[in-house]
Amino acid sequence: MNMEIIARITEQFINYSYYYPLFMAYIWMIGAVYYYFHWEKGANPDNPPKLKEYPLVSVLVPCYNEEKHIGETVKYLLETNYPNFEIITINDGSSDNTLEILKELQKKDDRIRIINFQKNQGKAIGLNTAAMISKGEYLVCIDGDSILDPNAITWMMYHFLTGPRVGAVTGNPRIRNRSTLLGKIQIGEFSAIVGMIKRSQRIYGRVFTVSGVIAAFRKSAIHKIGYWSRDMVTDDIDISWRLELNHWNIRYEPNALCWMLVPETLKGLWKQRLRWAQGGAEVLKKYFSKIFDYKSRRMWGIYTEYFLSLIWAYSAILTLILWVAGHFVQLPERMQVPTLIPSVYGTFLGVTFLLQFGVSLFIDSKYEKGIGRYYYWIIWYPFAFWIINVFTTSVGFVKAVFEKKGKRAVWESPDRGIGD
């Protein structure tokens, strides 16, 4: 392969690094708007549907060092408007006072049950144990530092009762902590990126993953696929793919709100996004042999989206390297990157993302009053999160490829904002 061919291929990767974000932004906008008018418009989170029955729901709450938050989490769970539920808390070898707090809560309400592990076993082991002893056919899983909206369970149960092939329902995570720039930017991200993507994926195929912070499952469905995998960094992505590869549907319910804490330091954000990226790559590696299975054709949209994003990450890194190298050596004309953001492209990209964020905030304004005031902070998203996502995607893919198979994934205390 001569230098001219290499230069032409390199030029295509450079162009791809610029135009992929534009292409996907319009795909997500079109999908989200269609979803909104087809399924979402007119619904009100405070007015859940009337169900023909209210079967027992088991709420699973895995905990690891949650003494600061678990009391509030359980308090709000007990105030849910769903009439028939139990709470199973899982203390996974916490070294703080989480277990003592759970015992005090249990004394006050007999709907609370406790599973206690002396040593850290990992979230998957905890969820599997809780699922097996649960009394309900339907499981709602939330994090030990989150706050569930009183009507969320009813909204998710509607899908199970009206869709016999629905294996899971993913809810709508909302940001609680927003005192820093990173926190404020993530408000827009979960609306304009996460929310839009889930709406779009419901249109063109399957959902990439349920949200780990708020998801509901049909117990018979996860029993058939073998419950949660204990060796996956992101158990939520893995169980989503296994359900869908076994022809169960996953639905997105934007009215099922759950308020969560997010990282507000660059170190915490890096660790979180690296884990997400590695988890996605691990799942792809694990189920790669099923990519061309015609029976799983509804997964092809997810496969395509993932590969396109992976190529974009490496293309962006290549573009950055060539831009830096161009300051020191003379590169062939096709490989030259005089500026990282060309003026015309930069203007079009800026307008596109302002439009994308505007559309997403309009859709999400029904779930969070006054969310429009965070529109200004969203302009910083490409500068902070694109860079992090590019490198975490690249590094996470490499880590997944060389990760030792069968190694148990255990808890690590996450960054929950400056309050920690």
PDB file of N, CA, C and O in Angstrom, residues 11-39:
ATOM      1  N   GLU A  11      -7.673  10.509   5.084  1.00  0.00           N
ATOM      2  CA  GLU A  11      -8.565  11.645   4.839  1.00  0.00           C
ATOM      3  C   GLU A  11     -10.015  11.276   5.114  1.00  0.00           C
ATOM      4  O   GLU A  11     -10.777  12.070   5.672  1.00  0.00           O
ATOM      5  N   GLN A  12     -10.395  10.030   4.751  1.00  0.00           N
ATOM      6  CA  GLN A  12     -11.767   9.600   4.998  1.00  0.00           C
ATOM      7  C   GLN A  12     -12.066   9.478   6.487  1.00  0.00           C
ATOM      8  O   GLN A  12     -13.149   9.822   6.943  1.00  0.00           O
ATOM      9  N   PHE A  13     -11.077   8.998   7.236  1.00  0.00           N
ATOM     10  CA  PHE A  13     -11.253   8.907   8.686  1.00  0.00           C
ATOM     11  C   PHE A  13     -11.369  10.303   9.309  1.00  0.00           C
ATOM     12  O   PHE A  13     -12.154  10.517  10.238  1.00  0.00           O
ATOM     13  N   ILE A  14     -10.594  11.245   8.800  1.00  0.00           N
ATOM     14  CA  ILE A  14     -10.668  12.621   9.294  1.00  0.00           C
ATOM     15  C   ILE A  14     -12.056  13.193   9.034  1.00  0.00           C
ATOM     16  O   ILE A  14     -12.680  13.790   9.918  1.00  0.00           O
ATOM     17  N   ASN A  15     -12.543  13.002   7.808  1.00  0.00           N
ATOM     18  CA  ASN A  15     -13.882  13.497   7.478  1.00  0.00           C
ATOM     19  C   ASN A  15     -14.956  12.826   8.339  1.00  0.00           C
ATOM     20  O   ASN A  15     -15.906  13.471   8.778  1.00  0.00           O
ATOM     21  N   TYR A  16     -14.771  11.523   8.575  1.00  0.00           N
ATOM     22  CA  TYR A  16     -15.738  10.779   9.367  1.00  0.00           C
ATOM     23  C   TYR A  16     -15.798  11.327  10.796  1.00  0.00           C
ATOM     24  O   TYR A  16     -16.884  11.436  11.400  1.00  0.00           O
ATOM     25  N   SER A  17     -14.651  11.676  11.358  1.00  0.00           N
ATOM     26  CA  SER A  17     -14.626  12.200  12.729  1.00  0.00           C
ATOM     27  C   SER A  17     -15.414  13.493  12.843  1.00  0.00           C
ATOM     28  O   SER A  17     -15.948  13.818  13.912  1.00  0.00           O
ATOM     29  N   TYR A  18     -15.537  14.231  11.741  1.00  0.00           N
ATOM     30  CA  TYR A  18     -16.301  15.478  11.759  1.00  0.00           C
ATOM     31  C   TYR A  18     -17.796  15.247  11.529  1.00  0.00           C
ATOM     32  O   TYR A  18     -18.639  15.852  12.187  1.00  0.00           O
ATOM     33  N   TYR A  19     -18.124  14.353  10.585  1.00  0.00           N
ATOM     34  CA  TYR A  19     -19.512  14.275  10.139  1.00  0.00           C
ATOM     35  C   TYR A  19     -20.360  13.240  10.878  1.00  0.00           C
ATOM     36  O   TYR A  19     -21.591  13.319  10.828  1.00  0.00           O
ATOM     37  N   TYR A  20     -19.742  12.293  11.559  1.00  0.00           N
ATOM     38  CA  TYR A  20     -20.522  11.315  12.323  1.00  0.00           C
ATOM     39  C   TYR A  20     -21.420  11.980  13.372  1.00  0.00           C
ATOM     40  O   TYR A  20     -22.610  11.647  13.471  1.00  0.00           O
ATOM     41  N   PRO A  21     -20.903  12.919  14.192  1.00  0.00           N
ATOM     42  CA  PRO A  21     -21.779  13.553  15.195  1.00  0.00           C
ATOM     43  C   PRO A  21     -22.976  14.268  14.577  1.00  0.00           C
ATOM     44  O   PRO A  21     -24.073  14.262  15.150  1.00  0.00           O
ATOM     45  N   LEU A  22     -22.759  14.883  13.420  1.00  0.00           N
ATOM     46  CA  LEU A  22     -23.869  15.562  12.749  1.00  0.00           C
ATOM     47  C   LEU A  22     -24.930  14.567  12.305  1.00  0.00           C
ATOM     48  O   LEU A  22     -26.130  14.758  12.531  1.00  0.00           O
ATOM     49  N   PHE A  23     -24.483  13.489  11.679  1.00  0.00           N
ATOM     50  CA  PHE A  23     -25.404  12.473  11.167  1.00  0.00           C
ATOM     51  C   PHE A  23     -26.236  11.883  12.302  1.00  0.00           C
ATOM     52  O   PHE A  23     -27.468  11.796  12.213  1.00  0.00           O
ATOM     53  N   MET A  24     -25.585  11.496  13.401  1.00  0.00           N
ATOM     54  CA  MET A  24     -26.299  10.863  14.496  1.00  0.00           C
ATOM     55  C   MET A  24     -27.222  11.849  15.219  1.00  0.00           C
ATOM     56  O   MET A  24     -28.284  11.462  15.709  1.00  0.00           O
ATOM     57  N   ALA A  25     -26.829  13.113  15.270  1.00  0.00           N
ATOM     58  CA  ALA A  25     -27.679  14.106  15.928  1.00  0.00           C
ATOM     59  C   ALA A  25     -29.048  14.173  15.256  1.00  0.00           C
ATOM     60  O   ALA A  25     -30.088  14.223  15.937  1.00  0.00           O
ATOM     61  N   TYR A  26     -29.070  14.142  13.923  1.00  0.00           N
ATOM     62  CA  TYR A  26     -30.349  14.218  13.211  1.00  0.00           C
ATOM     63  C   TYR A  26     -31.115  12.904  13.282  1.00  0.00           C
ATOM     64  O   TYR A  26     -32.357  12.896  13.344  1.00  0.00           O
ATOM     65  N   ILE A  27     -30.406  11.767  13.300  1.00  0.00           N
ATOM     66  CA  ILE A  27     -31.071  10.478  13.496  1.00  0.00           C
ATOM     67  C   ILE A  27     -31.789  10.459  14.842  1.00  0.00           C
ATOM     68  O   ILE A  27     -32.951  10.065  14.949  1.00  0.00           O
ATOM     69  N   TRP A  28     -31.088  10.899  15.886  1.00  0.00           N
ATOM     70  CA  TRP A  28     -31.677  10.897  17.227  1.00  0.00           C
ATOM     71  C   TRP A  28     -32.834  11.882  17.335  1.00  0.00           C
ATOM     72  O   TRP A  28     -33.847  11.592  17.969  1.00  0.00           O
ATOM     73  N   MET A  29     -32.682  13.050  16.730  1.00  0.00           N
ATOM     74  CA  MET A  29     -33.765  14.039  16.790  1.00  0.00           C
ATOM     75  C   MET A  29     -35.022  13.530  16.100  1.00  0.00           C
ATOM     76  O   MET A  29     -36.131  13.632  16.640  1.00  0.00           O
ATOM     77  N   ILE A  30     -34.856  12.967  14.906  1.00  0.00           N
ATOM     78  CA  ILE A  30     -36.011  12.467  14.161  1.00  0.00           C
ATOM     79  C   ILE A  30     -36.695  11.346  14.935  1.00  0.00           C
ATOM     80  O   ILE A  30     -37.923  11.308  15.073  1.00  0.00           O
ATOM     81  N   GLY A  31     -35.876  10.410  15.467  1.00  0.00           N
ATOM     82  CA  GLY A  31     -36.444   9.298  16.225  1.00  0.00           C
ATOM     83  C   GLY A  31     -37.154   9.753  17.483  1.00  0.00           C
ATOM     84  O   GLY A  31     -38.241   9.269  17.812  1.00  0.00           O
ATOM     85  N   ALA A  32     -36.558  10.715  18.200  1.00  0.00           N
ATOM     86  CA  ALA A  32     -37.149  11.188  19.452  1.00  0.00           C
ATOM     87  C   ALA A  32     -38.457  11.936  19.211  1.00  0.00           C
ATOM     88  O   ALA A  32     -39.424  11.779  19.964  1.00  0.00           O
ATOM     89  N   VAL A  33     -38.479  12.754  18.163  1.00  0.00           N
ATOM     90  CA  VAL A  33     -39.697  13.517  17.862  1.00  0.00           C
ATOM     91  C   VAL A  33     -40.824  12.572  17.459  1.00  0.00           C
ATOM     92  O   VAL A  33     -41.980  12.734  17.899  1.00  0.00           O
ATOM     93  N   TYR A  34     -40.476  11.560  16.635  1.00  0.00           N
ATOM     94  CA  TYR A  34     -41.504  10.576  16.248  1.00  0.00           C
ATOM     95  C   TYR A  34     -42.027   9.849  17.481  1.00  0.00           C
ATOM     96  O   TYR A  34     -43.241   9.680  17.650  1.00  0.00           O
ATOM     97  N   TYR A  35     -41.126   9.416  18.361  1.00  0.00           N
ATOM     98  CA  TYR A  35     -41.526   8.715  19.581  1.00  0.00           C
ATOM     99  C   TYR A  35     -42.431   9.602  20.431  1.00  0.00           C
ATOM    100  O   TYR A  35     -43.451   9.136  20.964  1.00  0.00           O
ATOM    101  N   TYR A  36     -42.060  10.857  20.552  1.00  0.00           N
ATOM    102  CA  TYR A  36     -42.817  11.789  21.387  1.00  0.00           C
ATOM    103  C   TYR A  36     -44.257  11.907  20.914  1.00  0.00           C
ATOM    104  O   TYR A  36     -45.211  11.799  21.712  1.00  0.00           O
ATOM    105  N   PHE A  37     -44.457  12.128  19.612  1.00  0.00           N
ATOM    106  CA  PHE A  37     -45.810  12.325  19.100  1.00  0.00           C
ATOM    107  C   PHE A  37     -46.585  11.014  19.007  1.00  0.00           C
ATOM    108  O   PHE A  37     -47.819  11.012  19.064  1.00  0.00           O
ATOM    109  N   HIS A  38     -45.870   9.903  18.872  1.00  0.00           N
ATOM    110  CA  HIS A  38     -46.554   8.611  18.727  1.00  0.00           C
ATOM    111  C   HIS A  38     -46.962   8.012  20.065  1.00  0.00           C
ATOM    112  O   HIS A  38     -48.054   7.424  20.178  1.00  0.00           O
ATOM    113  N   TRP A  39     -46.120   8.149  21.107  1.00  0.00           N
ATOM    114  CA  TRP A  39     -46.377   7.461  22.369  1.00  0.00           C
ATOM    115  C   TRP A  39     -46.411   8.375  23.601  1.00  0.00           C
ATOM    116  O   TRP A  39     -47.017   8.027  24.607  1.00  0.00           O
TER     117      TRP A  39
END
